[in-house]
PDB file of C-alpha atoms in Angstrom:
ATOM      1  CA  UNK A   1      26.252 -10.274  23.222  1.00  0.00           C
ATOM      2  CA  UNK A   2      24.914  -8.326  20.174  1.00  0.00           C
ATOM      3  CA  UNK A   3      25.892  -9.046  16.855  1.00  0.00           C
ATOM      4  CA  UNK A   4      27.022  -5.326  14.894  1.00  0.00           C
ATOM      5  CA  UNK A   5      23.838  -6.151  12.504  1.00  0.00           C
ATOM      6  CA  UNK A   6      21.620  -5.850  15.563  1.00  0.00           C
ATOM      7  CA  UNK A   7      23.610  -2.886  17.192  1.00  0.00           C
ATOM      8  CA  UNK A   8      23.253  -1.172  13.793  1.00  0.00           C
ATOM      9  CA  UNK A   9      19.307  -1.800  13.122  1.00  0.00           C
ATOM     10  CA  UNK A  10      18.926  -0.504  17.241  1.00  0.00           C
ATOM     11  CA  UNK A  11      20.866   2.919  15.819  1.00  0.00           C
ATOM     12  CA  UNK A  12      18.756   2.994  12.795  1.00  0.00           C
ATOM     13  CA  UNK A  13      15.313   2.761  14.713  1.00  0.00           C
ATOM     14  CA  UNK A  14      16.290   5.443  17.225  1.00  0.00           C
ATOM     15  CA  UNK A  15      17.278   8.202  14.777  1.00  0.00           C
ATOM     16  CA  UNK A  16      13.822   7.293  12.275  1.00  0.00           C
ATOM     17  CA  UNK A  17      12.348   7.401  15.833  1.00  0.00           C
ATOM     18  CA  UNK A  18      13.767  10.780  16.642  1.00  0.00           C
ATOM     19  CA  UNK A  19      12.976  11.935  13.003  1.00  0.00           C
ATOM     20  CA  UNK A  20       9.679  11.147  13.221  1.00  0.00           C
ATOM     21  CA  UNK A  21       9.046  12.647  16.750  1.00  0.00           C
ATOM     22  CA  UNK A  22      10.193  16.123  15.118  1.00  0.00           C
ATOM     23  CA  UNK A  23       8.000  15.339  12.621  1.00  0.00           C
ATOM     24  CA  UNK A  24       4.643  14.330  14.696  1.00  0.00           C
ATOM     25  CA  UNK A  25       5.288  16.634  17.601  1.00  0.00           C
ATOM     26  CA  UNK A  26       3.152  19.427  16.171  1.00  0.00           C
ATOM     27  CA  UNK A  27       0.428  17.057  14.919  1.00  0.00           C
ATOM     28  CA  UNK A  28       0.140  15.223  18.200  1.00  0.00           C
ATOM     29  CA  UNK A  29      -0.239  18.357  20.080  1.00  0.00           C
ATOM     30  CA  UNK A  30      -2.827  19.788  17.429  1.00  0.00           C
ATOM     31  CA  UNK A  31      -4.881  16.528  18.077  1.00  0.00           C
ATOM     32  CA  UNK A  32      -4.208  16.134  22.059  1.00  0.00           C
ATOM     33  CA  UNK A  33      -6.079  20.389  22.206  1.00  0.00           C
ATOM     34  CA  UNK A  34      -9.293  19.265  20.262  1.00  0.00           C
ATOM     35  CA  UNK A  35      -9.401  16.130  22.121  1.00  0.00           C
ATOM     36  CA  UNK A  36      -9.236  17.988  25.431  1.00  0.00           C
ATOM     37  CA  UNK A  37     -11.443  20.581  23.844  1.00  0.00           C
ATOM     38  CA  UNK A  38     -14.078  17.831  22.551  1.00  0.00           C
ATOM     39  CA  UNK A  39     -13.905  16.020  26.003  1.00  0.00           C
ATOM     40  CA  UNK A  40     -14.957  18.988  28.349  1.00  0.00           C
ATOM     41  CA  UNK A  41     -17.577  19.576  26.003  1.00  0.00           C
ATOM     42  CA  UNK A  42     -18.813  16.283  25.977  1.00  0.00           C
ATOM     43  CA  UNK A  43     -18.399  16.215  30.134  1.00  0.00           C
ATOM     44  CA  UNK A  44     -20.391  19.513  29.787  1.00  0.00           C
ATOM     45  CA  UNK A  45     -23.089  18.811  27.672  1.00  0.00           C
ATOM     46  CA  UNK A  46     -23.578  15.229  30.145  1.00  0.00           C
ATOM     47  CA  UNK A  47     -23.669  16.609  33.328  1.00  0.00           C
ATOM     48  CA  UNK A  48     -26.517  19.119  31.713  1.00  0.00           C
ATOM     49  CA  UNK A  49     -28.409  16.509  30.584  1.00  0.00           C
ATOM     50  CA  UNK A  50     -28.593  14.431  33.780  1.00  0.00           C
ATOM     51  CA  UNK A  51     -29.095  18.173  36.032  1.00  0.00           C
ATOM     52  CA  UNK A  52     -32.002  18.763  33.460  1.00  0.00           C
ATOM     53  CA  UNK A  53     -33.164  15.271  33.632  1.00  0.00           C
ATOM     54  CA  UNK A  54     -33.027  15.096  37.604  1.00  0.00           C
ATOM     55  CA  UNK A  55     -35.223  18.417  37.541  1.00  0.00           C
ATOM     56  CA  UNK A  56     -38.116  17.029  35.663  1.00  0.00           C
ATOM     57  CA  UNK A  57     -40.784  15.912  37.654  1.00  0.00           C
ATOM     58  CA  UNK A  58     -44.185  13.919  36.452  1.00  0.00           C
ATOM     59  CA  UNK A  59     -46.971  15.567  38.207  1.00  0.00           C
ATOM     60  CA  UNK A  60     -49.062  16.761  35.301  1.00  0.00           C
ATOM     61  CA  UNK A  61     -49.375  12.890  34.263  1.00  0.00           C
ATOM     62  CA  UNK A  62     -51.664  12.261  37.713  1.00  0.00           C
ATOM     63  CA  UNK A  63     -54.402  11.932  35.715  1.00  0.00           C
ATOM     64  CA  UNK A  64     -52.525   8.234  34.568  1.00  0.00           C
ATOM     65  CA  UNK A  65     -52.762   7.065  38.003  1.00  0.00           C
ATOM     66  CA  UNK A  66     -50.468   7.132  40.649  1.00  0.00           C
ATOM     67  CA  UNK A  67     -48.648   4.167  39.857  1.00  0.00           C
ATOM     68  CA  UNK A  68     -47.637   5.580  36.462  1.00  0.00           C
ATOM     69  CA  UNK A  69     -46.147   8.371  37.922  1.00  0.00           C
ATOM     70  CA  UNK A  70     -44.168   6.389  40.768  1.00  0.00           C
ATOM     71  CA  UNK A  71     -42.691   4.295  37.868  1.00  0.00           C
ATOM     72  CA  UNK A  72     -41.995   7.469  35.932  1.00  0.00           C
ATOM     73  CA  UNK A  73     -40.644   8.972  38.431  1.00  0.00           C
ATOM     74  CA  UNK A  74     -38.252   5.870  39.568  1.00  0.00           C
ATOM     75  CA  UNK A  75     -37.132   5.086  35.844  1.00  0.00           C
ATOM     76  CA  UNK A  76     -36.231   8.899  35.405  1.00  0.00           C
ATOM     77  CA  UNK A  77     -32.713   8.655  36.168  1.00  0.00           C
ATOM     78  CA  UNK A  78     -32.251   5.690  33.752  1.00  0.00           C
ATOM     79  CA  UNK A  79     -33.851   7.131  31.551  1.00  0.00           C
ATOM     80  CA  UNK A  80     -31.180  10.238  31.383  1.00  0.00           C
ATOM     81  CA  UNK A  81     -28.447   8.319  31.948  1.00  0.00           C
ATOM     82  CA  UNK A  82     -29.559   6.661  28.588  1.00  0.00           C
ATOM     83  CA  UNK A  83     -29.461   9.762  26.910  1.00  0.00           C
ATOM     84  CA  UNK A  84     -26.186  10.228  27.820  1.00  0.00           C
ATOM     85  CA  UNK A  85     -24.991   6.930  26.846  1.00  0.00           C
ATOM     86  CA  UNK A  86     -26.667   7.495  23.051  1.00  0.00           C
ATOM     87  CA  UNK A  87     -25.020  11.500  23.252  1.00  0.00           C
ATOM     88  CA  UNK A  88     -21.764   9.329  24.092  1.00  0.00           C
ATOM     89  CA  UNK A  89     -21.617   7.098  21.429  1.00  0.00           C
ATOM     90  CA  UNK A  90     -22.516   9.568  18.998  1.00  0.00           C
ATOM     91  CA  UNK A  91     -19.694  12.088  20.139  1.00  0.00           C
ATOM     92  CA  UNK A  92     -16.659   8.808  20.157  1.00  0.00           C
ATOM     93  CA  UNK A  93     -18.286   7.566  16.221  1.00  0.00           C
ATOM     94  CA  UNK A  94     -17.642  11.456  15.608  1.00  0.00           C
ATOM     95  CA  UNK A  95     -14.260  11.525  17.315  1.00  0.00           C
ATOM     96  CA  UNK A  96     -12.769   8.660  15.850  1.00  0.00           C
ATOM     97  CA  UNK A  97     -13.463   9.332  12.567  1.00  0.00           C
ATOM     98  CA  UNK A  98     -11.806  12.502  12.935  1.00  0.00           C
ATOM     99  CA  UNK A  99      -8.808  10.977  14.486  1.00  0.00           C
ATOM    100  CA  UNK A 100      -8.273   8.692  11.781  1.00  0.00           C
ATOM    101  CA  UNK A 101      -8.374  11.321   9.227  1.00  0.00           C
ATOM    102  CA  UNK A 102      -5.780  13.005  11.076  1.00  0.00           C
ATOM    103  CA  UNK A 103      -3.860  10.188  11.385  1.00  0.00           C
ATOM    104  CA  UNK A 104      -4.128   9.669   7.729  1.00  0.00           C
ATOM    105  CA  UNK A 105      -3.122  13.297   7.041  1.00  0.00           C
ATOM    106  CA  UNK A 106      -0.196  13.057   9.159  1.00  0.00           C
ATOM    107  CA  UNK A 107       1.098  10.201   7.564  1.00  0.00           C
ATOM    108  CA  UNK A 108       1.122  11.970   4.326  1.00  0.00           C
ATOM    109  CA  UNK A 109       2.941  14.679   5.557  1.00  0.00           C
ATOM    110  CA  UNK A 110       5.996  15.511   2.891  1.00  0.00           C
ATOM    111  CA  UNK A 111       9.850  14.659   4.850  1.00  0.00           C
ATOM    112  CA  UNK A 112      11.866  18.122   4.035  1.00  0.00           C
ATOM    113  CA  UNK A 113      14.562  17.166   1.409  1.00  0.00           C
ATOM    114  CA  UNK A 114      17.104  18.422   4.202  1.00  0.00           C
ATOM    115  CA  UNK A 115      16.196  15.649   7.159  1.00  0.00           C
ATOM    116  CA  UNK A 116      16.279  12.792   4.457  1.00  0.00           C
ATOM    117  CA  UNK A 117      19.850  13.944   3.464  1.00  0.00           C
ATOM    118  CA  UNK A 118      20.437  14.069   7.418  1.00  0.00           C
ATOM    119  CA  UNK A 119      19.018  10.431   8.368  1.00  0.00           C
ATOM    120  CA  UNK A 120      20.035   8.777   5.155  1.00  0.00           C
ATOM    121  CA  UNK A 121      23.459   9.777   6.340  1.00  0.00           C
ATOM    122  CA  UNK A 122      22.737   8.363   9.477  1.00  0.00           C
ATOM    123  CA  UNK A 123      21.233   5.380   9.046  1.00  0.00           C
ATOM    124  CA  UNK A 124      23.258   1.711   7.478  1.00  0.00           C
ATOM    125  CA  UNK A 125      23.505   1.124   4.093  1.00  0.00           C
ATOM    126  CA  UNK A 126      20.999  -1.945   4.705  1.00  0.00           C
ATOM    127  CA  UNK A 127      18.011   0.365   6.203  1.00  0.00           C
ATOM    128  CA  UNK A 128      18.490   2.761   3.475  1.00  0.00           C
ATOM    129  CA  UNK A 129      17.909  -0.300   1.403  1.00  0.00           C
ATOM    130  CA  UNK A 130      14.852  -0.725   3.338  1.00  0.00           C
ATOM    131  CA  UNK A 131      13.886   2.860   2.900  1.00  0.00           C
ATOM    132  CA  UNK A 132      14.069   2.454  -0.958  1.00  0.00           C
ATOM    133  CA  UNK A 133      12.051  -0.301  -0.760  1.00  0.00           C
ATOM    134  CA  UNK A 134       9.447   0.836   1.223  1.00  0.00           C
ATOM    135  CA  UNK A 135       9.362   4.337  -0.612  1.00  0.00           C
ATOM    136  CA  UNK A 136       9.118   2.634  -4.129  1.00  0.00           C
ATOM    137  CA  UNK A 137       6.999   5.159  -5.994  1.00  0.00           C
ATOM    138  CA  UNK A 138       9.930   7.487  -6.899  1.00  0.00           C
ATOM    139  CA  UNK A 139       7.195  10.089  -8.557  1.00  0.00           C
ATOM    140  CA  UNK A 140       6.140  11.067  -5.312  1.00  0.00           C
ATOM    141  CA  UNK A 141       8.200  12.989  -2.023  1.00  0.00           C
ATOM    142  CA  UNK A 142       8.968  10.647   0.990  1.00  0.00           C
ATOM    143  CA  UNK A 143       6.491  11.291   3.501  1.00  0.00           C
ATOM    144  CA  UNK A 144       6.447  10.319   7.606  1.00  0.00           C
ATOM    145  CA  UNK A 145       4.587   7.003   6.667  1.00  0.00           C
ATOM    146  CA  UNK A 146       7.201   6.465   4.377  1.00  0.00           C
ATOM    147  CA  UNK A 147       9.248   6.602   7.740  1.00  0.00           C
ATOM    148  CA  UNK A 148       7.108   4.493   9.622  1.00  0.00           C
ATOM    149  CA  UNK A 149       6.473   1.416   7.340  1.00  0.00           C
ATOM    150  CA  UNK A 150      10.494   1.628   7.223  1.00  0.00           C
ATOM    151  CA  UNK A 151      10.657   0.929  11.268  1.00  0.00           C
ATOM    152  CA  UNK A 152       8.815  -0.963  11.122  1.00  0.00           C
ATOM    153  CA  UNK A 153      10.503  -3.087   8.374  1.00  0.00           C
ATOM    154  CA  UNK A 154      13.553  -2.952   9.835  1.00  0.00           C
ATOM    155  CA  UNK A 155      11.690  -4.393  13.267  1.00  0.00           C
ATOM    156  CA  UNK A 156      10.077  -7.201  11.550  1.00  0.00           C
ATOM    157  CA  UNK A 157      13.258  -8.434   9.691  1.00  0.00           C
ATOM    158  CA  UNK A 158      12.989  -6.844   6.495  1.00  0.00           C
ATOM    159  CA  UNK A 159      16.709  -6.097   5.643  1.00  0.00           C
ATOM    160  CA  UNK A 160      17.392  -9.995   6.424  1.00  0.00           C
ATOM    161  CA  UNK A 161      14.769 -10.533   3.609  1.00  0.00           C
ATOM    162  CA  UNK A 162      16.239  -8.069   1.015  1.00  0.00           C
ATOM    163  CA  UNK A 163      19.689  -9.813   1.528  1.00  0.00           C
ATOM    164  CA  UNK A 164      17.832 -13.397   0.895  1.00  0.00           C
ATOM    165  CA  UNK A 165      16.740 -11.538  -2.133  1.00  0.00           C
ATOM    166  CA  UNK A 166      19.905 -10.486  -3.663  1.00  0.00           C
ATOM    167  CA  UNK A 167      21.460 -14.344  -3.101  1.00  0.00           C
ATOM    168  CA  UNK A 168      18.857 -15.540  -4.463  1.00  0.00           C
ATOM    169  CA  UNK A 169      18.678 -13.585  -7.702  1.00  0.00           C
ATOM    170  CA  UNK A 170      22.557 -13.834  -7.987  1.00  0.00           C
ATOM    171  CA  UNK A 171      22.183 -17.418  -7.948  1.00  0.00           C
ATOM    172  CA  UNK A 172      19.710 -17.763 -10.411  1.00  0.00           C
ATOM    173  CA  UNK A 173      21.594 -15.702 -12.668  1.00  0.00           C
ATOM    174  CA  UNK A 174      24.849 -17.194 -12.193  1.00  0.00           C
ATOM    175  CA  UNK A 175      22.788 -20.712 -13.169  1.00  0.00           C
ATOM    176  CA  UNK A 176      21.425 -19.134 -16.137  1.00  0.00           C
ATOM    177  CA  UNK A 177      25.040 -17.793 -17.381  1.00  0.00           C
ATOM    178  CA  UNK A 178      26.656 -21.142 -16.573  1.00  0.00           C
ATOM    179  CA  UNK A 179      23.795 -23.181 -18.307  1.00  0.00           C
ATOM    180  CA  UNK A 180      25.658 -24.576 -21.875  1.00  0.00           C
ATOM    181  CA  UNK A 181      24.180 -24.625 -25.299  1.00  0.00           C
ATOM    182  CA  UNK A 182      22.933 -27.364 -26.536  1.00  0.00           C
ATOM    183  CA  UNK A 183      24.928 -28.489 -29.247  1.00  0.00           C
ATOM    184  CA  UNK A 184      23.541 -29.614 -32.949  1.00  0.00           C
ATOM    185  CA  UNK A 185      22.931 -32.724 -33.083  1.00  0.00           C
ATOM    186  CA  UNK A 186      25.877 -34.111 -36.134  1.00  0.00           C
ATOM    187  CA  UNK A 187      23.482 -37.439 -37.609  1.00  0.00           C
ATOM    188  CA  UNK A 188      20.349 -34.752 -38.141  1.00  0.00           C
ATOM    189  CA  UNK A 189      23.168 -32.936 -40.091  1.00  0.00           C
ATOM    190  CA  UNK A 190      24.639 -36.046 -41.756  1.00  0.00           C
ATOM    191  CA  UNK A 191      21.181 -37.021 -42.922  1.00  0.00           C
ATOM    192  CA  UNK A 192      20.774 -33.513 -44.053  1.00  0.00           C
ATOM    193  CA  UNK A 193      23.988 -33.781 -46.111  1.00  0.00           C
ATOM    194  CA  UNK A 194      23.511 -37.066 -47.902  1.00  0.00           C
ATOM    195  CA  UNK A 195      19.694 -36.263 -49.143  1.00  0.00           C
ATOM    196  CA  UNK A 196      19.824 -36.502 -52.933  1.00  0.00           C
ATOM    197  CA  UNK A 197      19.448 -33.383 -54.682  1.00  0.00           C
ATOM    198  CA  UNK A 198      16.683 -33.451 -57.513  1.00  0.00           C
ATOM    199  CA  UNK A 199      18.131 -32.020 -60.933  1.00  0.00           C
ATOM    200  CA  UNK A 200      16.696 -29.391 -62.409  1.00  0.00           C
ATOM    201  CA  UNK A 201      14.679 -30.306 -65.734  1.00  0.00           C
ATOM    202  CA  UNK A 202      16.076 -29.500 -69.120  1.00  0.00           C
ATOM    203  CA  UNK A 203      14.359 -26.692 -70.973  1.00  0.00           C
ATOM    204  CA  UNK A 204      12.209 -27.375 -74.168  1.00  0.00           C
ATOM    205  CA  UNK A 205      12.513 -26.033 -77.214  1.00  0.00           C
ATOM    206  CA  UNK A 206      10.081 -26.027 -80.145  1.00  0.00           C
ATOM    207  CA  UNK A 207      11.213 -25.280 -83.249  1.00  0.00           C
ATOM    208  CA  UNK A 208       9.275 -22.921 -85.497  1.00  0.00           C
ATOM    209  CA  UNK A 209       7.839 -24.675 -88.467  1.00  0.00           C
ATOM    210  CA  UNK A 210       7.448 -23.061 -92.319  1.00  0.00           C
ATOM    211  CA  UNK A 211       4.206 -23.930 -93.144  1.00  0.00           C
ATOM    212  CA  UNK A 212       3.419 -26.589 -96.170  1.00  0.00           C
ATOM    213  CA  UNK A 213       1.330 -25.418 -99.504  1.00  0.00           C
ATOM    214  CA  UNK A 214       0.204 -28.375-100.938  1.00  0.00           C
ATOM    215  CA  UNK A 215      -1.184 -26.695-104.269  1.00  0.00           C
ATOM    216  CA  UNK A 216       1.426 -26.171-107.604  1.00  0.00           C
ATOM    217  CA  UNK A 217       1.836 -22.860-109.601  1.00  0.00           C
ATOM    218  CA  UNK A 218       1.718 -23.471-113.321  1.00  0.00           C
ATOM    219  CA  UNK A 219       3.761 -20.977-115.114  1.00  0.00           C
ATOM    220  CA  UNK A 220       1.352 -19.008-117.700  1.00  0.00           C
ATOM    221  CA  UNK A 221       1.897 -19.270-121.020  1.00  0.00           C
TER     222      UNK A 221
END
């Protein structure tokens, strides 16, 4: 039997998944045309190569030898077929860069403010957790990556991580409020009490002195 956690998180990915296939439906179809375009080109372009190739013929080169041209002439189709191969490559290193730029694009496509209110209402209070965490940067819109890195959070176990979080910080806090303060300690404060105080110094005073005259005025007769 399922627990409700794991009934709930199967809900959750099947309405991002339908979100997202609203979402992607007109980029996948964009991408499947030029892919379907580029590929009948490609088969085009190929098949003219090796018709071309077959049609060529060595006969001006008799003045080589024979043998020359017999070897020209058998390595001919190889030698086409290489073309192709190098055409090949080139088209796929040209394809799958475009691809990826799509796929880049796409993922930065902006969610309408409407289907987040719609799938937020949806979804468990845990994903939207999930969803919060994995949109973060609250400057900028949620976008269908946004959407996508939150499956496939919620696949990998993420909401069972975010819940190990939230113990974990609640414990540490409720350590940190329980920890008690370390109380003074009372002979540092008896010492502290029974220094000696030095007294202050008594203030000096000089006394002014009248000066001494050490000659005698005779009265004048």
């Amino acid at each position: 039997m399922q627990t409700s956690s794991a009934k709930n998180q199967r809900q959750d990915i099947r309405a991002l998944n339908a979100v997202l296939l609203k979402l992607r439906t007109t980029g996948w179809l964009w991408r499947a045309i030029v892919l379907a375009i580029v590929f009948l080109i490609w088969l085009w372009i190929c098949q003219t190569i090796l018709v071309l190739g077959g049609q060529i013929t060595y006969e001006g080169l008799e003045s080589l030898g024979p043998e020359v041209v017999k070897i020209l002439t058998r390595i001919n189709p190889y030698v086409w077929w290489g073309v192709v191969v190098i055409v090949s490559l080139i088209v796929f290193s040209i394809v799958r860069s475009w691809f990826i730029l799509s796929s880049r694009r796409l993922r930065r496509k902006l969610v309408p403010v409407g289907e987040v209110q719609k799938l937020t209402a949806t979804l468990s209070p845990e994903s939207v957790q999930v969803l919060q965490w994995v949109w973060d940067a609250t400057l900028e819109p949620v976008t269908v990556g946004d959407l996508l890195s939150t499956r496939n959070e919620i696949r990998s176990g993420r909401i069972r991580k975010l819940a190990m979080v939230q113990a974990q910080k609640k414990a540490i806090q409720d350590a940190l409020s329980e920890t008690p303060v370390r109380p003074a300690d009372p002979k540092l404060e008896t010492r502290v009490a029974a220094a000696p105080i030095a007294p202050e110094p008594e203030p000096v005073i000089i006394a002014d002195k009248k000066p001494e005259t050490s000659e005698k005025i005779e009265p004048v007769l």
